[in-house]
Coordinates of C-alpha atoms and ligand atoms in Angstrom, one line a residue:
X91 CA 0.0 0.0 0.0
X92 CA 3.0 2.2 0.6
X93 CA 3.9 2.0 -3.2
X94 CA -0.1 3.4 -4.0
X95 CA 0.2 6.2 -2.0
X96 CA 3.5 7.1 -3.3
X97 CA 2.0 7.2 -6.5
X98 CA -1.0 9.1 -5.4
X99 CA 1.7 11.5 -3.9
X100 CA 3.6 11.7 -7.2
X101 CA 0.9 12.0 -9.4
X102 CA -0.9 14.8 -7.3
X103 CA 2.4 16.8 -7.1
X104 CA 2.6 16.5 -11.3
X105 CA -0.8 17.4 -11.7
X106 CA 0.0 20.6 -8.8
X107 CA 3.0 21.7 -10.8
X108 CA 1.3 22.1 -13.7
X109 CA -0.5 25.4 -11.9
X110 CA 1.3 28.3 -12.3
X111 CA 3.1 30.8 -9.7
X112 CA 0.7 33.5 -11.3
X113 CA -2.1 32.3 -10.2
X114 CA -1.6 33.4 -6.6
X115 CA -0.3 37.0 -6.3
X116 CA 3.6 35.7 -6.0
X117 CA 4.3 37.5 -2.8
X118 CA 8.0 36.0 -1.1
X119 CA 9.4 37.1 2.3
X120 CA 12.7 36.4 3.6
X121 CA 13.4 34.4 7.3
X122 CA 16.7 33.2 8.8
X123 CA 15.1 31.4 11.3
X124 CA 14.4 27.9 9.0
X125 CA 15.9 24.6 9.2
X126 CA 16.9 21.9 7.1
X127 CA 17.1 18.3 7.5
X128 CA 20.0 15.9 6.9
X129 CA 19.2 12.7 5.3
X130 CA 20.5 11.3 9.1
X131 CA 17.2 13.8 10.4
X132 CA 19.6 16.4 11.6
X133 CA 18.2 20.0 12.0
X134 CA 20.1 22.6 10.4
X135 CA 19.5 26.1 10.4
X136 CA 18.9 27.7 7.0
X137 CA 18.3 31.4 6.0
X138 CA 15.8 31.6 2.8
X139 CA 12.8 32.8 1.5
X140 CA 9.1 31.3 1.5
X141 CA 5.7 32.5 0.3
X142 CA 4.1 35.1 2.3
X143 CA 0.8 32.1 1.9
X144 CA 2.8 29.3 3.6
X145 CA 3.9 31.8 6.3
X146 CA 7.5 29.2 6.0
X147 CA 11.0 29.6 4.5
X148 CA 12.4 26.3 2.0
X149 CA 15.5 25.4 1.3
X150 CA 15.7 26.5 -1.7
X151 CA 13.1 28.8 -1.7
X152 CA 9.9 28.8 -4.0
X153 CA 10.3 28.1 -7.7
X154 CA 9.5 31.2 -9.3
X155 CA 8.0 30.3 -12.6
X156 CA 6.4 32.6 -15.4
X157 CA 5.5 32.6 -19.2
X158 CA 7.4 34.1 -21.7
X159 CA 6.5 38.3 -22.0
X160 CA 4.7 38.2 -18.8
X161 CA 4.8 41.5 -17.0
X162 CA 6.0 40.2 -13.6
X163 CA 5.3 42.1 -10.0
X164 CA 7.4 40.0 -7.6
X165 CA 6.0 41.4 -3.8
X166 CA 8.9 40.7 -1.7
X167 CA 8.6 41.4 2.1
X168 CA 11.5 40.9 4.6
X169 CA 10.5 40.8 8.6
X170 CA 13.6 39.1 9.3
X171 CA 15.8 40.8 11.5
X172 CA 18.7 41.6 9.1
X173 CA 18.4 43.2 5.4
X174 CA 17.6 41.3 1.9
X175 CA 17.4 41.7 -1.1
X176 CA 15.8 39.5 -4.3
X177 CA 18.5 39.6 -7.1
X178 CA 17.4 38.1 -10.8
X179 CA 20.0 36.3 -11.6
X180 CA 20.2 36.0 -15.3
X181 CA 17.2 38.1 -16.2
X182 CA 17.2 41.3 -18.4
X183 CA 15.9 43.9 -15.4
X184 CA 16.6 47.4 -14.8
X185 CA 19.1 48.5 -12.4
X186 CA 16.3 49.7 -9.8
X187 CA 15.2 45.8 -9.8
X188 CA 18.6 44.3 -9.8
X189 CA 18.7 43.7 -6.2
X190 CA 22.1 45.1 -5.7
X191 CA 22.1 47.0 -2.6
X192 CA 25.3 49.3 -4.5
X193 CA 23.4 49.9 -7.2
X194 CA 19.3 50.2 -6.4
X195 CA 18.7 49.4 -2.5
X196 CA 18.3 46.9 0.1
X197 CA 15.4 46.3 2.2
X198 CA 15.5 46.6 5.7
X199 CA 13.5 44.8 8.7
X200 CA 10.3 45.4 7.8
X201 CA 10.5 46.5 4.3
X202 CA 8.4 45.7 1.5
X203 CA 9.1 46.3 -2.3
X204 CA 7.7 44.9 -5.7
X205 CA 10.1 44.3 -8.3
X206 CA 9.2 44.8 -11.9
X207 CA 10.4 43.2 -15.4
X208 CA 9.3 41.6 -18.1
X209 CA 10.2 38.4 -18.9
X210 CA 11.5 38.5 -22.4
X211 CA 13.4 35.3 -22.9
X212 CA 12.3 31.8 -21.9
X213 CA 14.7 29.6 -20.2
X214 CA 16.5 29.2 -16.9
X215 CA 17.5 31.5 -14.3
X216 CA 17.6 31.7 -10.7
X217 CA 17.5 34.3 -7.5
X218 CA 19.6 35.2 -4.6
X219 CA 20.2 37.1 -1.7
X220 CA 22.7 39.9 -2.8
X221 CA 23.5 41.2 0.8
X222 CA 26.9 40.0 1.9
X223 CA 26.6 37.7 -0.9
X224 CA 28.6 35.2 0.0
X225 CA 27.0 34.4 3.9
X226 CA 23.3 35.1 3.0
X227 CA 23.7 32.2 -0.6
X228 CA 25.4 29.9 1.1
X229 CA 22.8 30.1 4.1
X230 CA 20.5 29.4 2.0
X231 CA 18.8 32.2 0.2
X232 CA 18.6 31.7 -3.8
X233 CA 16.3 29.6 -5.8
X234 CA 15.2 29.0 -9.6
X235 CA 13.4 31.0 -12.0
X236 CA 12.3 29.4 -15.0
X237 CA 10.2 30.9 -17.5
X238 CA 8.6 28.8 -19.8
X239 CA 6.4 29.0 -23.5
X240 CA 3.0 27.7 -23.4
X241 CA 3.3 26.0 -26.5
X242 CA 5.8 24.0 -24.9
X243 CA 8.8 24.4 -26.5
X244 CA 12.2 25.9 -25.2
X245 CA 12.2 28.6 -27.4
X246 CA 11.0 30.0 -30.5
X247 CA 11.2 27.2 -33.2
X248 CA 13.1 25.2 -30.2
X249 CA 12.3 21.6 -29.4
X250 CA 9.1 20.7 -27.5
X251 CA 9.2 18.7 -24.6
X252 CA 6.7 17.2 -21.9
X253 CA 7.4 18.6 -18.6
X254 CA 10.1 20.9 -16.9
X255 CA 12.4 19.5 -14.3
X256 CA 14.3 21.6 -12.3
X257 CA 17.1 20.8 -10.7
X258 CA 19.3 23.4 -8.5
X259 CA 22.6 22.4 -7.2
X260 CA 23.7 24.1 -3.9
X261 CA 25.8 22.8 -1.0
X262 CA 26.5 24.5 2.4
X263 CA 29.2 24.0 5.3
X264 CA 27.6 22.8 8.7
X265 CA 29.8 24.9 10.5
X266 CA 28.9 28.2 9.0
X267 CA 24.8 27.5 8.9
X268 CA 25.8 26.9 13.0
X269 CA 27.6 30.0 13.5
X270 CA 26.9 32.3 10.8
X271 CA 29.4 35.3 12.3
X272 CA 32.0 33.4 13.6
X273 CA 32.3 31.9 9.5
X274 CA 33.8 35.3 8.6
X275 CA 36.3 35.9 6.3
X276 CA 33.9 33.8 4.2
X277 CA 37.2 32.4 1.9
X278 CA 37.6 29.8 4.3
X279 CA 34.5 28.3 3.8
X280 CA 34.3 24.6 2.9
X281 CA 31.0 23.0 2.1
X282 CA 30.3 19.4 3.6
X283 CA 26.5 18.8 2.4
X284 CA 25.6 18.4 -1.5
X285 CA 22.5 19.2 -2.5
X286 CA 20.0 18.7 -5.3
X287 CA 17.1 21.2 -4.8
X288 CA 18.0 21.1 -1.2
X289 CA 18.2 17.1 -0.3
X290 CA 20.9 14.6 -0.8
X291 CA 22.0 11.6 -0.2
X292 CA 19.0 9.2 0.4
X293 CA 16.4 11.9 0.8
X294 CA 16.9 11.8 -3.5
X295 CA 15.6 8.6 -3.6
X296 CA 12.2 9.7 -1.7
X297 CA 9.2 8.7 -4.0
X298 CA 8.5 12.9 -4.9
X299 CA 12.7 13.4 -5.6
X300 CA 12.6 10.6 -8.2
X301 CA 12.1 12.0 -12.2
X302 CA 9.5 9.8 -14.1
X303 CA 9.8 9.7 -17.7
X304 CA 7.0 8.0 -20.4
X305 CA 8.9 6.9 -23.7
X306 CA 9.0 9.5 -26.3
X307 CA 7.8 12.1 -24.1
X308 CA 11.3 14.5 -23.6
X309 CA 11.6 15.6 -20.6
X310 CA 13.5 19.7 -19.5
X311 CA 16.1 19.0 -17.1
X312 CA 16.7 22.9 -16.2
X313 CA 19.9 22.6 -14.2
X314 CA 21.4 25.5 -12.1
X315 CA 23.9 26.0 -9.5
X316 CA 24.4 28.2 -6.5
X317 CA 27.2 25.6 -5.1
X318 CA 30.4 26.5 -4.0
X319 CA 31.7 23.6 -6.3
X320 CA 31.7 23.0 -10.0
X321 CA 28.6 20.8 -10.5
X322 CA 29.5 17.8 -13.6
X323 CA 27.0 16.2 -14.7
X324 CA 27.9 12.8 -16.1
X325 CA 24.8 11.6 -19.0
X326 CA 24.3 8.0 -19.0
X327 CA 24.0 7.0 -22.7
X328 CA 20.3 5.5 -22.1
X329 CA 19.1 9.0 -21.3
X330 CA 19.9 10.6 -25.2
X331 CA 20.5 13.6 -24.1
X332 CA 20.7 16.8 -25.8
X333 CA 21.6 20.1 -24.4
X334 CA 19.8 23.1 -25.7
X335 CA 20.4 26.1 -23.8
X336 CA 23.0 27.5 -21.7
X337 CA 22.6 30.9 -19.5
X338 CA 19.0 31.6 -20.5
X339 CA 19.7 31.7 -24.3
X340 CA 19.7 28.8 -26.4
X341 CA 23.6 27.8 -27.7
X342 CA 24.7 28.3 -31.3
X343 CA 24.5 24.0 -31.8
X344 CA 23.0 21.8 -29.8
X345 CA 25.0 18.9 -28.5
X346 CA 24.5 15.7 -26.7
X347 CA 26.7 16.1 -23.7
X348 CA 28.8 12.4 -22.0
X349 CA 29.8 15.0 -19.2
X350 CA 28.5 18.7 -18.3
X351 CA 30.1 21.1 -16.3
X352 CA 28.5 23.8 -14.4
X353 CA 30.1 26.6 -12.2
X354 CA 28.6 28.9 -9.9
X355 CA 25.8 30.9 -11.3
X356 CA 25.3 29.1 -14.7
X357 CA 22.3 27.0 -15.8
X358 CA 21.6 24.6 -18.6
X359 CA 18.8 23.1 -20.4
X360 CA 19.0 20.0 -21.1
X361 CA 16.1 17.2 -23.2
X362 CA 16.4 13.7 -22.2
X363 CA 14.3 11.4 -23.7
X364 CA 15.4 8.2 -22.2
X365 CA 15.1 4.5 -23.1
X366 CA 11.8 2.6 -22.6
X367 CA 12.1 1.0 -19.6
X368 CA 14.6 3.0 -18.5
X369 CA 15.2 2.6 -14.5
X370 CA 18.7 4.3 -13.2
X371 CA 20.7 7.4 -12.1
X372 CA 22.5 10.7 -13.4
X373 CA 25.2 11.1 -10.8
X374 CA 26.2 14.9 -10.1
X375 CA 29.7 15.4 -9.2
X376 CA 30.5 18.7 -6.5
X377 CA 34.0 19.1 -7.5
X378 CA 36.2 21.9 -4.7
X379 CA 37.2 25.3 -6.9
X380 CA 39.2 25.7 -3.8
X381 CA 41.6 22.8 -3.9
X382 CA 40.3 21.0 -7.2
X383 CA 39.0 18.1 -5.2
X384 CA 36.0 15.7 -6.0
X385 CA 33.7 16.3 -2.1
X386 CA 30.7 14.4 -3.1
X387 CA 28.5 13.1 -5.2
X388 CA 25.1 13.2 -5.6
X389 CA 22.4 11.3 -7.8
X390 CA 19.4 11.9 -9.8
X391 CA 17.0 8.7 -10.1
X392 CA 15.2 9.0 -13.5
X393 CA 12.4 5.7 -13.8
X394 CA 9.8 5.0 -16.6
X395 CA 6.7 5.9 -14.9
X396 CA 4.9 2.8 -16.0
X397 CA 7.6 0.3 -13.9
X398 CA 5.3 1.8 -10.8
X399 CA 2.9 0.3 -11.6
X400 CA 3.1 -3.1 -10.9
X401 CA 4.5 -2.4 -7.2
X402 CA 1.0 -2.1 -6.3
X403 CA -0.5 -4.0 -3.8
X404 CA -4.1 -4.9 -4.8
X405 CA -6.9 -5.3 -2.1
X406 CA -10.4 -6.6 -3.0
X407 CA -12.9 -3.5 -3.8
X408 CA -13.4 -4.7 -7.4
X409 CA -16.3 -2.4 -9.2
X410 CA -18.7 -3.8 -11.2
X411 CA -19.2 -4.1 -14.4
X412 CA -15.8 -4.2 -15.2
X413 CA -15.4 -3.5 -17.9
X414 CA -17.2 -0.8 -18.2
X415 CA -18.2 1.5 -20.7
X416 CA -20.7 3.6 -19.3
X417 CA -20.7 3.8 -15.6
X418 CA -18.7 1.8 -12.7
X419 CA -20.2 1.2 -9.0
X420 CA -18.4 -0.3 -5.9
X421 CA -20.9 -1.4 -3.4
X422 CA -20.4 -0.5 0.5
X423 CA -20.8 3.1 0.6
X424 CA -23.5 5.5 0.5
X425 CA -20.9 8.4 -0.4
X426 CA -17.5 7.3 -1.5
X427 CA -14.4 9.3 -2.3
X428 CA -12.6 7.9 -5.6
X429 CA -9.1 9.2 -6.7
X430 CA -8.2 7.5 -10.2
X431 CA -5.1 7.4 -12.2
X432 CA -4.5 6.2 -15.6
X433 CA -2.2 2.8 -16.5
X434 CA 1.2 5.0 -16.0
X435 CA -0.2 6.3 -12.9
X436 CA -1.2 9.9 -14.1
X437 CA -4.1 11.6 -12.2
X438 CA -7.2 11.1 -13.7
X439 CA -9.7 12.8 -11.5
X440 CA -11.0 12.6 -7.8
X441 CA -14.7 12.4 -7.7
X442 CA -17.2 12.2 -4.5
X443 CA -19.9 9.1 -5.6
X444 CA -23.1 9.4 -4.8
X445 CA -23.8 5.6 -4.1
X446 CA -20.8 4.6 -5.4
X447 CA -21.1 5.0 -8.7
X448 CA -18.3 6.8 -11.3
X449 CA -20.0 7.7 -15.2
X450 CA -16.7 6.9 -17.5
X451 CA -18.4 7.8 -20.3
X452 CA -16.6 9.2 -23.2
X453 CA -13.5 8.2 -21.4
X454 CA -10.5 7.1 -23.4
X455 CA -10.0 3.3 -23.5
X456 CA -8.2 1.6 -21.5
X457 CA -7.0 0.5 -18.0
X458 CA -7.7 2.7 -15.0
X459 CA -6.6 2.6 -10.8
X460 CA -9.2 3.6 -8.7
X461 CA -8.2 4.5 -5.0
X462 CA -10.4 5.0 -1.4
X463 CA -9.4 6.9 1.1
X464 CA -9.5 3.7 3.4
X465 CA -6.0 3.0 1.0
X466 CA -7.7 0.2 -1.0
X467 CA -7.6 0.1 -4.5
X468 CA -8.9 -1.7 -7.5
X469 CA -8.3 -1.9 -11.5
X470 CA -11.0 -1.2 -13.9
X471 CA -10.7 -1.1 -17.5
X472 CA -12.8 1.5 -19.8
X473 CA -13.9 0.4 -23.2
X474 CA -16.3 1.6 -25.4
Ligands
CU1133 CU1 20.0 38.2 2.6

């Protein structure tokens, strides 16, 4: 049953993705007083920025995501008790959005400002504190922009793809996050925790970390860095990978990358359209710019949605007819709850039944997961 629900969880995060940042007025505050958790369940303090809605910080902070030549008004509130700022990293603003206290202004505790530009270019990008740069990044304030077509394609007369993934590389050094002050000068600094949008380790392999692919469907690996390290990325050959875009601009010739480097501040687009069947890893590499070093790495797991399928654990609440082609009923309830997902486990819809019953008519053929809320489940197939 712990496989279903994973796949409930998945599939409900895919389908929330899907709803963009627009939607709700996109106002972020700043907080130093978060934490983050070590895949060994240690707390460590973080600095960062959350939505003003969740009223919480993340590590990184909110993916900021907008369509291409939207007008954006990012509110941006800081209550925390020392000064921030939100700078755009990559993005074509003005200097009195830029975020650099030396060039427009910072906000103090209790400041509130909305920054303004348009977003010309689709691609990746991400955001940072710019306020004693160095300390406030590496505790923890930056996150990803990406700003995306709705024809779904990277860029004008670009490839199309599926579904974005974003992936932002960061690390940080225990001892600073600890004792923020007593980390100055900041040179000295030497990260000991790798991160993939802020987990490592065995957190990655968590049922929402893991990238699921459906053959032929590419898939927009938009990787950034804020690490300390070099990030390289090392392609296995299954995933046919193709990199499009570097820096928020697509590059003069596509290539398909073995290996890909990354430094600080740079981001990458990447397709991957992997294998059928396809079940393995893209390891990371944080290499020191310090000493030249390989500290860690960490690992992506990229599946074929459909092997999740068969994991599940099936109880007995079979529906009747089955199959069905214009209505399906499961007996028991007066009013039941039904969450259904297709064969590759995408969300179908969640409906409450009066006396059980679900109309499927004019749904595609085919076979179909029905789940309770009790955590049962049964298969039903659709045909016309
Ligand atoms: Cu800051």
């Amino acid at each position: 049953m712990k496989n279903l629900l994973i796949l409930a969880i998945l599939s409900l995060g895919i389908a929330g993705s899907s709803a963009r940042a627009q939607q709700v007025p996109p106002q972020l505050f700043s907080g130093m007083d978060g934490y983050t958790f070590l895949p060994d369940g240690t707390p460590i303090p973080i600095w960062g920025y959350g939505w003003v809605a969740d009223g919480y910080i993340t590590l990184p902070g909110p993916l900021l995501s907008y369509e291409q030549g939207d007008f954006v008004q990012l509110n941006f509130s800081n209550p925390s008790p020392e000064s921030h700022t939100i700078h755009l990293h990559g993005l074509d603003v003005d200097q009195a959005n830029d975020g650099v206290p030396s060039t427009s202004f910072l906000l103090v505790t209790g400041d509130e400002t909305t920054y303004e530009f348009t977003a010309a270019h689709s691609g990746t990008f991400l955001y940072h504190c710019h306020v004693t740069t160095t300390l406030h990044l590496t505790m923890g304030m930056y996150g990803m922009v990406l700003v995306t077509r709705p024809d779904m394609t990277l860029y004008e007369e670009g490839p199309a793809y599926s579904e974005d993934i974003p992936l932002l590389f960061s690390d940080l050094a225990i001892e600073t996050n600890l004792d923020p002050v007593g980390s100055y000068p900041f040179h000295d600094i030497r990260p000991d925790v790798f991160m993939v949008n802020g987990v490592s380790g065995d957190q990655l392999e968590a049922s929402d970390r893991i990238v699921h692919f459906e053959p032929g469907q590419p898939l927009a690996l938009r990787l950034g860095s804020v690490a300390y390290s070099l990030i390289r990325c090392i392609f296995p050959e299954e995933l046919n990978a193709v990199c499009y875009m570097s820096d928020g601009r697509p590059v003069p010739n596509a290539f398909a990358p073995d290996t890909l480097d990354i430094f600080p501040g740079e981001r990458f687009t990447v397709l991957i359209e992997p294998d059928a069947d396809w079940d393995g890893h893209l390891p990371c590499e944080f290499w020191s710019l310090a000493d030249g070093t390989l500290e860690g790495t960490e690992s992506i797991h990229i599946r074929d949605a459909a092997l999740e399928v068969p994991n599940i654990s099936w109880d007995q609440q079979n529906g009747f007819p089955n199959p069905a082609n214009h209505h399906i009923q499961w007996s028991g309830s007066k009013q039941l709850t039904v969450t259904v997902f297709d064969a590759r486990g995408n969300f179908v819809t969640t409906e409450r039944l009066e006396d059980g019953v679900l109309d499927v008519r004019n749904w595609p053929n085919g076979v179909y997961i029905a789940t309770f809320p009790n955590g049962s489940a049964s298969r039903f197939i659709v045909t016309e």
